[in-house]
GROMACS .gro file of N, CA and C in nm:
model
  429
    1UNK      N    1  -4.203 -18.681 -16.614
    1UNK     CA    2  -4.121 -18.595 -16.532
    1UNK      C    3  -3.988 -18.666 -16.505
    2UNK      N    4  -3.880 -18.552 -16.542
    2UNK     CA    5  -3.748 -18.650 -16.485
    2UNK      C    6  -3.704 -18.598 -16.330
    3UNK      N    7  -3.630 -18.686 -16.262
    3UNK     CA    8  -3.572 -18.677 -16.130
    3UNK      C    9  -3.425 -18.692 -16.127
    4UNK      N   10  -3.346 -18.627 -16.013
    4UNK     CA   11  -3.271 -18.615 -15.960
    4UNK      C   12  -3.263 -18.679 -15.851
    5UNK      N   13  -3.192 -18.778 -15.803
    5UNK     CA   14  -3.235 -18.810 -15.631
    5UNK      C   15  -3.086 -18.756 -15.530
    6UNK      N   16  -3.114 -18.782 -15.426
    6UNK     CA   17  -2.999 -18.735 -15.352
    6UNK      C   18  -2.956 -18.818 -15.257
    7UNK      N   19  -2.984 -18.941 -15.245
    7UNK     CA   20  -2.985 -19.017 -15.162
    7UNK      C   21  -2.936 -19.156 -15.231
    8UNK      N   22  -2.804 -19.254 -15.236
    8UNK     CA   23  -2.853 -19.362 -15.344
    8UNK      C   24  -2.947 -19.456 -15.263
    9UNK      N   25  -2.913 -19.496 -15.110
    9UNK     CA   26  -2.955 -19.554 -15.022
    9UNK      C   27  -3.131 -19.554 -15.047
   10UNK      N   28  -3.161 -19.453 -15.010
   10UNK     CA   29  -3.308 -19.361 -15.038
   10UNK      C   30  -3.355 -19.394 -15.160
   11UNK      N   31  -3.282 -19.344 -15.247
   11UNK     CA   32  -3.341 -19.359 -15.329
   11UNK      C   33  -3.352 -19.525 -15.398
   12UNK      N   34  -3.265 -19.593 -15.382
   12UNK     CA   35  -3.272 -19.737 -15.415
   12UNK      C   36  -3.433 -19.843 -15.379
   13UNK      N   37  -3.452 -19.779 -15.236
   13UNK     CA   38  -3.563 -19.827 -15.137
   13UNK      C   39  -3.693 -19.741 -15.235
   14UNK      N   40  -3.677 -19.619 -15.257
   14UNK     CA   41  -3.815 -19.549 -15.327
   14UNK      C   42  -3.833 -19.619 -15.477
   15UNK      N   43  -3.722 -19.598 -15.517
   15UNK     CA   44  -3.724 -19.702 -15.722
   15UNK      C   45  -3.791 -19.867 -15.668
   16UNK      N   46  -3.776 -19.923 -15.563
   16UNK     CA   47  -3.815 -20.071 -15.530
   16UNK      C   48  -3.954 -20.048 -15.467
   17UNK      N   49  -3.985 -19.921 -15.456
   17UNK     CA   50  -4.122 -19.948 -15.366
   17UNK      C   51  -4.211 -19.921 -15.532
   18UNK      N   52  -4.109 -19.856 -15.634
   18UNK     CA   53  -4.223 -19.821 -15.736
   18UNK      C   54  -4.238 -19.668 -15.696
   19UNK      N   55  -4.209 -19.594 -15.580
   19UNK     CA   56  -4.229 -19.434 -15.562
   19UNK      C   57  -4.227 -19.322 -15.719
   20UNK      N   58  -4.090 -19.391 -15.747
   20UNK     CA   59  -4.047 -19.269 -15.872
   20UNK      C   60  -4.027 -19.417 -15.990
   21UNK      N   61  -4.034 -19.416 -16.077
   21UNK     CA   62  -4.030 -19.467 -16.223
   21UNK      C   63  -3.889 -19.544 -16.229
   22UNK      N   64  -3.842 -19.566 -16.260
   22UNK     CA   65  -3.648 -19.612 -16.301
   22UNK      C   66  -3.622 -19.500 -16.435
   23UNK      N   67  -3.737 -19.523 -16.514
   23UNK     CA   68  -3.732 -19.476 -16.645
   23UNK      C   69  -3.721 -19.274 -16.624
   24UNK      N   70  -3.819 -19.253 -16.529
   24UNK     CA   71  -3.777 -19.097 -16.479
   24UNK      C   72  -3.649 -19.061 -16.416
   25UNK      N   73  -3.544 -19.120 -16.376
   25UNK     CA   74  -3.440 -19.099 -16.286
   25UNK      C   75  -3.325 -19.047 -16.353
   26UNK      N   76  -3.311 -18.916 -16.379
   26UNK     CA   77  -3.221 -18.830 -16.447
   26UNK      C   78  -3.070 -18.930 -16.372
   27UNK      N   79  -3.066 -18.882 -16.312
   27UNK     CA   80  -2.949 -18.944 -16.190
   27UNK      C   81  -2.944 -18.919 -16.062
   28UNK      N   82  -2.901 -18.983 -16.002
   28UNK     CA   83  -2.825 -18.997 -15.829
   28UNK      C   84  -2.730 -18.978 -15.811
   29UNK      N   85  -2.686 -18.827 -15.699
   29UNK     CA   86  -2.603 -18.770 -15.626
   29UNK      C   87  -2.562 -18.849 -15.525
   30UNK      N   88  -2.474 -18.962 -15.509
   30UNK     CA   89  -2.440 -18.998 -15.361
   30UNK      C   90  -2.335 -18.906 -15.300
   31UNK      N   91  -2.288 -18.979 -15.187
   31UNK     CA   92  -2.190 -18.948 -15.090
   31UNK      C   93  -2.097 -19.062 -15.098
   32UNK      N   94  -2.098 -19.176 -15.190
   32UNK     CA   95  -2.045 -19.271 -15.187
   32UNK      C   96  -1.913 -19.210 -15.278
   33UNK      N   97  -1.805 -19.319 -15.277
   33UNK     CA   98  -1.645 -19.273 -15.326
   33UNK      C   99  -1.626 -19.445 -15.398
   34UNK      N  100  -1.669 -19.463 -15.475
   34UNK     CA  101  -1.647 -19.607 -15.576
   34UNK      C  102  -1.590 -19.575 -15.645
   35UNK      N  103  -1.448 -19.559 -15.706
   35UNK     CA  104  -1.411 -19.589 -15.826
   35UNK      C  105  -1.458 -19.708 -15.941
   36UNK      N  106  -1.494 -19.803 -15.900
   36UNK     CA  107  -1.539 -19.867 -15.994
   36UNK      C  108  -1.678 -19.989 -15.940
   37UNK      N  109  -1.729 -20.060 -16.049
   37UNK     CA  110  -1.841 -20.110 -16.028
   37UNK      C  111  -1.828 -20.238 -15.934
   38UNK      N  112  -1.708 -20.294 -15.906
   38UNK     CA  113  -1.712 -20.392 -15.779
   38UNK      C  114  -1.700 -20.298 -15.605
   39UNK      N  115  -1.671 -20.168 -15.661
   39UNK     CA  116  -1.650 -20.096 -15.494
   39UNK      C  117  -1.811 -20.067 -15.488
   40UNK      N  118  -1.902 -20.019 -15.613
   40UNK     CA  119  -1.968 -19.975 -15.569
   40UNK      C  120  -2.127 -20.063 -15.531
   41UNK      N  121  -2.087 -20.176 -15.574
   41UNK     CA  122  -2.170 -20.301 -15.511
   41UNK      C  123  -2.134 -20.329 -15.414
   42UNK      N  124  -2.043 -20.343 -15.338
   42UNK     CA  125  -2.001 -20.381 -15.185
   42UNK      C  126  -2.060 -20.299 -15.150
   43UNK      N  127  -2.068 -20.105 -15.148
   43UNK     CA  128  -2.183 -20.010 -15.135
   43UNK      C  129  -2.339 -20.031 -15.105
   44UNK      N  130  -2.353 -20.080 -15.181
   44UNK     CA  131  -2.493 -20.124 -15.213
   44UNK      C  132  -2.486 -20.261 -15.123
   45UNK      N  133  -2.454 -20.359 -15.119
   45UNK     CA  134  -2.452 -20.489 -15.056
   45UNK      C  135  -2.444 -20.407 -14.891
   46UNK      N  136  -2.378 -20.346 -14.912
   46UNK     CA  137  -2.392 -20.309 -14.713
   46UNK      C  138  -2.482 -20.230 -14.668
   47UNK      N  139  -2.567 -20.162 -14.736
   47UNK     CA  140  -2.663 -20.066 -14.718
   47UNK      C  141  -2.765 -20.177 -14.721
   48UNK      N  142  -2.796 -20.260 -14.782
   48UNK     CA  143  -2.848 -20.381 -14.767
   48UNK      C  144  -2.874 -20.489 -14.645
   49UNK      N  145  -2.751 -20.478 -14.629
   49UNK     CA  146  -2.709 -20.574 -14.489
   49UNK      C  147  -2.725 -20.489 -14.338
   50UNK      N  148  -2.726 -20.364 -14.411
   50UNK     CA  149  -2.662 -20.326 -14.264
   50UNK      C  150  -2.784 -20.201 -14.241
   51UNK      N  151  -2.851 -20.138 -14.354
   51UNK     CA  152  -2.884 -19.986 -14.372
   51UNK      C  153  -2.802 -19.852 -14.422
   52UNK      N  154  -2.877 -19.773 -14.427
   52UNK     CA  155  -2.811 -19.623 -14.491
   52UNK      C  156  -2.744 -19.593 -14.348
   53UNK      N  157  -2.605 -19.589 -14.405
   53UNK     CA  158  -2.590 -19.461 -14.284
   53UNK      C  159  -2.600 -19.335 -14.266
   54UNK      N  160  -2.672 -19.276 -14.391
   54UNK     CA  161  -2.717 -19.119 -14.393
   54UNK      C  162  -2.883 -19.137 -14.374
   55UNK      N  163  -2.956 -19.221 -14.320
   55UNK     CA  164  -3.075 -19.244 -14.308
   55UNK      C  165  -3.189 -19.095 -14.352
   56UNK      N  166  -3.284 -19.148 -14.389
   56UNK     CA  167  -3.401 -19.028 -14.424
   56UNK      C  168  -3.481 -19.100 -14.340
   57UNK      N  169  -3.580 -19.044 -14.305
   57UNK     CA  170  -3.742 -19.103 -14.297
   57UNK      C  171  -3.808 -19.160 -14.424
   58UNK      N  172  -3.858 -19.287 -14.402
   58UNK     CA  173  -3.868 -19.347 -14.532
   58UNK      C  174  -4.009 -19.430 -14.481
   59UNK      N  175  -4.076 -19.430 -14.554
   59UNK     CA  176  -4.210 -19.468 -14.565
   59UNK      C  177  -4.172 -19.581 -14.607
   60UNK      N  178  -4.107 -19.631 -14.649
   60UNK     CA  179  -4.069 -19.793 -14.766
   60UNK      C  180  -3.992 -19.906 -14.682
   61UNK      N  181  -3.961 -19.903 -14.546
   61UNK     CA  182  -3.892 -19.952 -14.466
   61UNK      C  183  -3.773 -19.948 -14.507
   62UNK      N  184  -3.685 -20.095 -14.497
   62UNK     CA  185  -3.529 -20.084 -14.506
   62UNK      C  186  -3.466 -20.146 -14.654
   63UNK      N  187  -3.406 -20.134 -14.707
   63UNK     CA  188  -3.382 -20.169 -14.843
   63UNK      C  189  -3.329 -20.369 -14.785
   64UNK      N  190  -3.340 -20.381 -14.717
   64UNK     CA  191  -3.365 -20.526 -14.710
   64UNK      C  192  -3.460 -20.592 -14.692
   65UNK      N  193  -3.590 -20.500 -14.698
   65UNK     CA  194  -3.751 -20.546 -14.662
   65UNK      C  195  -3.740 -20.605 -14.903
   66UNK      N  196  -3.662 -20.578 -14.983
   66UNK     CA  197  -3.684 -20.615 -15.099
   66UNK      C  198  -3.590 -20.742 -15.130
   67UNK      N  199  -3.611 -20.781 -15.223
   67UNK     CA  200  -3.530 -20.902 -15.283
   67UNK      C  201  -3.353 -20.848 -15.314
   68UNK      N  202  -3.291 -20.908 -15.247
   68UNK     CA  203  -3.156 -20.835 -15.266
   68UNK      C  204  -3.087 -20.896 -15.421
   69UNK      N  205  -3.126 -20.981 -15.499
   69UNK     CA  206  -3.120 -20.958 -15.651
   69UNK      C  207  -3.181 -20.846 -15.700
   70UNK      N  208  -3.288 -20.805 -15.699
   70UNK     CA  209  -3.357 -20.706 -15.760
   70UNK      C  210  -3.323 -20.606 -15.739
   71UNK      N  211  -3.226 -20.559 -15.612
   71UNK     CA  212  -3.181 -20.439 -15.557
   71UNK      C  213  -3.049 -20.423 -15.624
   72UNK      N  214  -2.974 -20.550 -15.647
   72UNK     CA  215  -2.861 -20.533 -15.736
   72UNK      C  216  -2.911 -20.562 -15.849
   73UNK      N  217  -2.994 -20.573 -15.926
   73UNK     CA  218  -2.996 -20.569 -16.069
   73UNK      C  219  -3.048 -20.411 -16.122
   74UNK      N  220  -3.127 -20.352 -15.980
   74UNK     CA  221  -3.140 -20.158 -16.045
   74UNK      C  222  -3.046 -20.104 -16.022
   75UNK      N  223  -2.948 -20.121 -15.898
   75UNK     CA  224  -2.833 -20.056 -15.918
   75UNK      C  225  -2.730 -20.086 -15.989
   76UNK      N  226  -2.769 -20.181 -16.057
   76UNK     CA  227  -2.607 -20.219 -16.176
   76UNK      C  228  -2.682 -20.188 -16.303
   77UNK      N  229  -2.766 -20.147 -16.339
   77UNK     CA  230  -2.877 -20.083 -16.430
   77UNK      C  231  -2.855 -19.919 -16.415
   78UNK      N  232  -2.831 -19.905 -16.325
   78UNK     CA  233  -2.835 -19.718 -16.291
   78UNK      C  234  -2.693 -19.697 -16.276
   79UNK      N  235  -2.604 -19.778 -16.244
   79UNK     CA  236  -2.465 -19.754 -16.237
   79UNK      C  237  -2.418 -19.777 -16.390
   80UNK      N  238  -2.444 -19.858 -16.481
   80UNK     CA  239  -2.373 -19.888 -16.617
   80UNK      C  240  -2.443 -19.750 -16.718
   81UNK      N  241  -2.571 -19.740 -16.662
   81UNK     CA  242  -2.623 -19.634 -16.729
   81UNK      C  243  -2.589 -19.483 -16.727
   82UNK      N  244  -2.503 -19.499 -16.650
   82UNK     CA  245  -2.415 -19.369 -16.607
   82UNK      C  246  -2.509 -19.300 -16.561
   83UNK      N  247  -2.615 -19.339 -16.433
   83UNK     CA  248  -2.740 -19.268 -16.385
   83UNK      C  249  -2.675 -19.250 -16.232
   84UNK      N  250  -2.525 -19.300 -16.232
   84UNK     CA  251  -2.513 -19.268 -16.054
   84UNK      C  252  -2.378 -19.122 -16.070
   85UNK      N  253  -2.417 -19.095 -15.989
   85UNK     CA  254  -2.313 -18.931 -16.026
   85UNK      C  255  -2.228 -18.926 -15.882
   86UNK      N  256  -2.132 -18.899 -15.862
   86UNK     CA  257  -2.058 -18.953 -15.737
   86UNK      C  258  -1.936 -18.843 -15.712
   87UNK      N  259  -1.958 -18.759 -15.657
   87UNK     CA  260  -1.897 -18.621 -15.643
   87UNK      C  261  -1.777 -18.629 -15.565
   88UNK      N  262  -1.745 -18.701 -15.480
   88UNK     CA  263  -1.626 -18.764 -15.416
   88UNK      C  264  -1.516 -18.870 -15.504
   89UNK      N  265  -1.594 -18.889 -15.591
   89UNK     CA  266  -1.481 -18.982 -15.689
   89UNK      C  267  -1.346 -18.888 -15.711
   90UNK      N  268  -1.442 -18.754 -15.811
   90UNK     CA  269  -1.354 -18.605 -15.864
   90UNK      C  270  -1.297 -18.539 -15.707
   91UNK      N  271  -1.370 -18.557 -15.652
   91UNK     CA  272  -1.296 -18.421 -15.535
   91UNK      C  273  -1.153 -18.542 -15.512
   92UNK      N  274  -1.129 -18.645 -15.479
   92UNK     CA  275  -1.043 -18.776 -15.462
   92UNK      C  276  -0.940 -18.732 -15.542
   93UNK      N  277  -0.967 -18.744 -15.672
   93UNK     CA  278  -0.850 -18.710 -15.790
   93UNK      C  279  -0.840 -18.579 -15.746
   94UNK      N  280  -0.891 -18.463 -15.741
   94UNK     CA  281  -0.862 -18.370 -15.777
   94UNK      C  282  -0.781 -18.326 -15.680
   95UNK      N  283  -0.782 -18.357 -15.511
   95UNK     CA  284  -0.697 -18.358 -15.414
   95UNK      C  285  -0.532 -18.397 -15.447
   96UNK      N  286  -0.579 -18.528 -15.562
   96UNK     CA  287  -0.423 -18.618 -15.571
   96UNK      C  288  -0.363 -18.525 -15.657
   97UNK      N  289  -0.426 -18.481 -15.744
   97UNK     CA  290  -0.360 -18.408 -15.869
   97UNK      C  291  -0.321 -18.273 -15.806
   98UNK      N  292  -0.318 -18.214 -15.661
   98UNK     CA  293  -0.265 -18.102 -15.582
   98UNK      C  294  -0.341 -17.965 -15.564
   99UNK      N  295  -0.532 -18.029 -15.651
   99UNK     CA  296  -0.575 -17.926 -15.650
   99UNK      C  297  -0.699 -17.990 -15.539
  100UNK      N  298  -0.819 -17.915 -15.479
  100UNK     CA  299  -0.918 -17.951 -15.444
  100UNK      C  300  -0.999 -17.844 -15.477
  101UNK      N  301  -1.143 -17.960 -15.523
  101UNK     CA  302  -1.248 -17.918 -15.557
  101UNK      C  303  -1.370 -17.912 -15.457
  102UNK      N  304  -1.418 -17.813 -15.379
  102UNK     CA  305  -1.538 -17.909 -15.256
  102UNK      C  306  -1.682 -17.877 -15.344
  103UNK      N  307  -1.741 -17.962 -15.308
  103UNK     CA  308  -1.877 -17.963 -15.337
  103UNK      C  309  -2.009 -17.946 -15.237
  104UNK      N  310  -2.109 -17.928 -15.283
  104UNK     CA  311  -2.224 -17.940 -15.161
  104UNK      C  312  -2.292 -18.025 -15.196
  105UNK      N  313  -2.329 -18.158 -15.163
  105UNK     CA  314  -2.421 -18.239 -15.195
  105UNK      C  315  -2.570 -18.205 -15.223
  106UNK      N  316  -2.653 -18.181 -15.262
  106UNK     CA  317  -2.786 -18.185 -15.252
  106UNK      C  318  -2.845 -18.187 -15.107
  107UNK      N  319  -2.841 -18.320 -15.015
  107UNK     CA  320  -2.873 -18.328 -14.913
  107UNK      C  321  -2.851 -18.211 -14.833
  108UNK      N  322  -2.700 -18.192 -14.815
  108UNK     CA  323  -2.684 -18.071 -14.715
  108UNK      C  324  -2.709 -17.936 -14.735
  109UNK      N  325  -2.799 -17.891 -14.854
  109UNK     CA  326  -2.873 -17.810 -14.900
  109UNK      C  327  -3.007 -17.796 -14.844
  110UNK      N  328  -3.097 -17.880 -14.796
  110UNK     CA  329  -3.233 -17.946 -14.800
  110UNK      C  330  -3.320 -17.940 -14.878
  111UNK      N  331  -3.221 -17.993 -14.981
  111UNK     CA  332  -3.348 -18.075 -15.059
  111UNK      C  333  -3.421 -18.209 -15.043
  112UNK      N  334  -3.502 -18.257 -15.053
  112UNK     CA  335  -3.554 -18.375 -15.020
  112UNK      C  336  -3.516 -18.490 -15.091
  113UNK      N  337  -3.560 -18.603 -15.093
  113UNK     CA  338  -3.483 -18.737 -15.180
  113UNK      C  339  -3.467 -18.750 -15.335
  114UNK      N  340  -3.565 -18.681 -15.374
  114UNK     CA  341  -3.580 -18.647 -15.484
  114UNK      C  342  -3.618 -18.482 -15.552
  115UNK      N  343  -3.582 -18.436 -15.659
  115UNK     CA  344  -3.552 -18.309 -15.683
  115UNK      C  345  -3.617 -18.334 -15.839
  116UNK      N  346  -3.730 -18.300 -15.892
  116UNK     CA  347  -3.813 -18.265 -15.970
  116UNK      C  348  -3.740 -18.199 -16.091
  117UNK      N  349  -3.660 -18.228 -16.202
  117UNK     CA  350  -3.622 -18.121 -16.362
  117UNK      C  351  -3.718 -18.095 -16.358
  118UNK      N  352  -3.728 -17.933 -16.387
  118UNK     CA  353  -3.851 -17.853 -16.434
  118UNK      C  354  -3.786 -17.804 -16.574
  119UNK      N  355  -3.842 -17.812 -16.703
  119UNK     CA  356  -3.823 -17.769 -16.811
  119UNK      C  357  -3.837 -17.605 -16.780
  120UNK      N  358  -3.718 -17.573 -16.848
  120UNK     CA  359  -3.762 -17.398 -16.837
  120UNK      C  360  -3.712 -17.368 -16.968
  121UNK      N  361  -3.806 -17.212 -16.992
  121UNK     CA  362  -3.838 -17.177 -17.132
  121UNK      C  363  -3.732 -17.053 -17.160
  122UNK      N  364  -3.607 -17.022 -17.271
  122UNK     CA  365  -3.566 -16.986 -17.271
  122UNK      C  366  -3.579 -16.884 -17.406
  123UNK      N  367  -3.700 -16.938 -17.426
  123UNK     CA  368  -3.704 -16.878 -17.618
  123UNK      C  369  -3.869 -16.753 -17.607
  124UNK      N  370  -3.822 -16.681 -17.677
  124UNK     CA  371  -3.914 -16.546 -17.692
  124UNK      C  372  -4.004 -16.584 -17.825
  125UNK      N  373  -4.003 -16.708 -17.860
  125UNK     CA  374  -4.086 -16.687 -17.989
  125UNK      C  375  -4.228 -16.677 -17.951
  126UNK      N  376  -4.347 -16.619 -17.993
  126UNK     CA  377  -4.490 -16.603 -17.919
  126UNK      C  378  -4.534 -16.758 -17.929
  127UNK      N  379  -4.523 -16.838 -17.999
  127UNK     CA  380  -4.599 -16.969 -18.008
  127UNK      C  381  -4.506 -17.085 -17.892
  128UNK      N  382  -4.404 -17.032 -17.900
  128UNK     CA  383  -4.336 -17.125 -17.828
  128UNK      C  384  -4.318 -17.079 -17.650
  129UNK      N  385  -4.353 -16.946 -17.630
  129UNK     CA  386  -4.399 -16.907 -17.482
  129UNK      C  387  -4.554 -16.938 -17.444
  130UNK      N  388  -4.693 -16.959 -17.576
  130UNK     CA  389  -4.754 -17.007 -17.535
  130UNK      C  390  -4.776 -17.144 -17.531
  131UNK      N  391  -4.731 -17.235 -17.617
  131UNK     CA  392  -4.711 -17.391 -17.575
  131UNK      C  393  -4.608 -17.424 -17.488
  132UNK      N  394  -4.521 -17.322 -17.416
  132UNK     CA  395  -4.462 -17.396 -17.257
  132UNK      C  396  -4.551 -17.316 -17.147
  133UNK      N  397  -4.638 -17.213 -17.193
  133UNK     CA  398  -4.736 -17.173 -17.067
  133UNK      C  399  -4.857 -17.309 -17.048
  134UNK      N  400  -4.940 -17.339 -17.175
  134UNK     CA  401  -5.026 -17.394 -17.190
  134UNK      C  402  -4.921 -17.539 -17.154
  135UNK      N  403  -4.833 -17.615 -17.117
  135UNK     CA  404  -4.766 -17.739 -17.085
  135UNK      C  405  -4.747 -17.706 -16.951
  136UNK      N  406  -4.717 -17.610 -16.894
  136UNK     CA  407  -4.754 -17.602 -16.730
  136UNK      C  408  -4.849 -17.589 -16.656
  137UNK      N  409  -4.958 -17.543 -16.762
  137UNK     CA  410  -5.102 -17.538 -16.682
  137UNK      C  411  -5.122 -17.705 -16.691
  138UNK      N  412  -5.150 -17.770 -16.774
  138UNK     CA  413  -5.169 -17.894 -16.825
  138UNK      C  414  -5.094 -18.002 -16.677
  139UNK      N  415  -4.948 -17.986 -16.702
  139UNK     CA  416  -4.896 -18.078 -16.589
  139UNK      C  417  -4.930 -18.036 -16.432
  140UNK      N  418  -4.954 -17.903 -16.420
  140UNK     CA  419  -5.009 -17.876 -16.269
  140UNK      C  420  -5.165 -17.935 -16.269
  141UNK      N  421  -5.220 -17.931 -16.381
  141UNK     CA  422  -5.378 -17.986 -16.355
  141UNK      C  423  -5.385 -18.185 -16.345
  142UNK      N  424  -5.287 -18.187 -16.398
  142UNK     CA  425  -5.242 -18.312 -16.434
  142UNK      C  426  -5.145 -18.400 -16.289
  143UNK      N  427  -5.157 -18.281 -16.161
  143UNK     CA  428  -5.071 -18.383 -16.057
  143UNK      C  429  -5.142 -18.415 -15.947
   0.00000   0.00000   0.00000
C-alpha cells in the first residue's frame, strides 16, 4: 500500500516508530516553506529540538524520543527523493511572480496523518474488472 502523509513532523515520528514503511510513502504534504535542503534541515532540526508546532496526538511520543542522526538521515532520504511536496514553496513564487495560488493542505481538510492511494479501476475490460474486484476482496481480507 502506498501513503500520502500530511504532517512532515508526524509523520517523521510514525516512519521512526516503524508505523508506515519508508518504502510505502508516496509523499509528504508539509506546511513548511524550504527552498532548499539546508532550510529544510534547520526544519527538521527544530521540530527535533523543540517539537511540531502543528502537533497531532501521537502515540510515538516526541521526535526527540529517536536518534537525531537517524531522523536526519530519513528526512534527507525523503527530501532528495523528491518524497517531500511543499505547497508554500509555489504559492511564495507564485505571489512574487504577481499571481497567487492558495491551496488547502490536507490537514485542514481532516484528513488524518496519513492518507491511504487506493488504486482505482478505470478500464471496462471483463477480466480486468474482475482481477481489480478479486484484488480488493483479497487486500480487505488481508488487513
Amino acid at each position: 500500500m502506498m501513503y500520502i502523509g500530511t504532517s512532515l513532523g508526524g509523520c517523521l515520528k510514525s516512519l521512526m516508530a516503524n508505523e508506515v514503511s519508508e518504502d510505502e510513502v508516496m509523499f509528504i504534504v508539509t506546511r513548511t516553506m524550504c527552498p532548499d535542503y539546508n532550510a529544510f534541515m534547520q526544519v527538521v532540526e527544530q521540530y527535533y529540538a523543540e517539537g511540531n508546532p502543528y502537533p497531532r496526538r501521537s502515540r510515538h511520543g516526541e521526535l526527540s524520543d529517536y536518534n537525531l542522526s537517524e531522523v536526519v538521515a530519513l528526512a534527507t532520504r525523503l527530501y532528495y527523493s523528491g518524497r517531500i511536496h511543499q505547497p508554500r514553496v509555489f504559492d511564495n513564487e507564485g505571489r512574487t511572480a504577481g499571481h497567487y495560488y492558495e491551496y488547502n493542505h490536507p490537514a485542514k481538510l481532516g484528513h488524518g496523518l496519513w492518507m491511504q492511494v487506493v488504486p482505482t479501476n478505470d478500464n471496462s475490460t471483463p477480466l480486468v474488472v474482475e482481477a481489480y474486484e478479486k484484488y480488493k476482496m483479497l487486500d480487505t481480507l488481508t488487513k
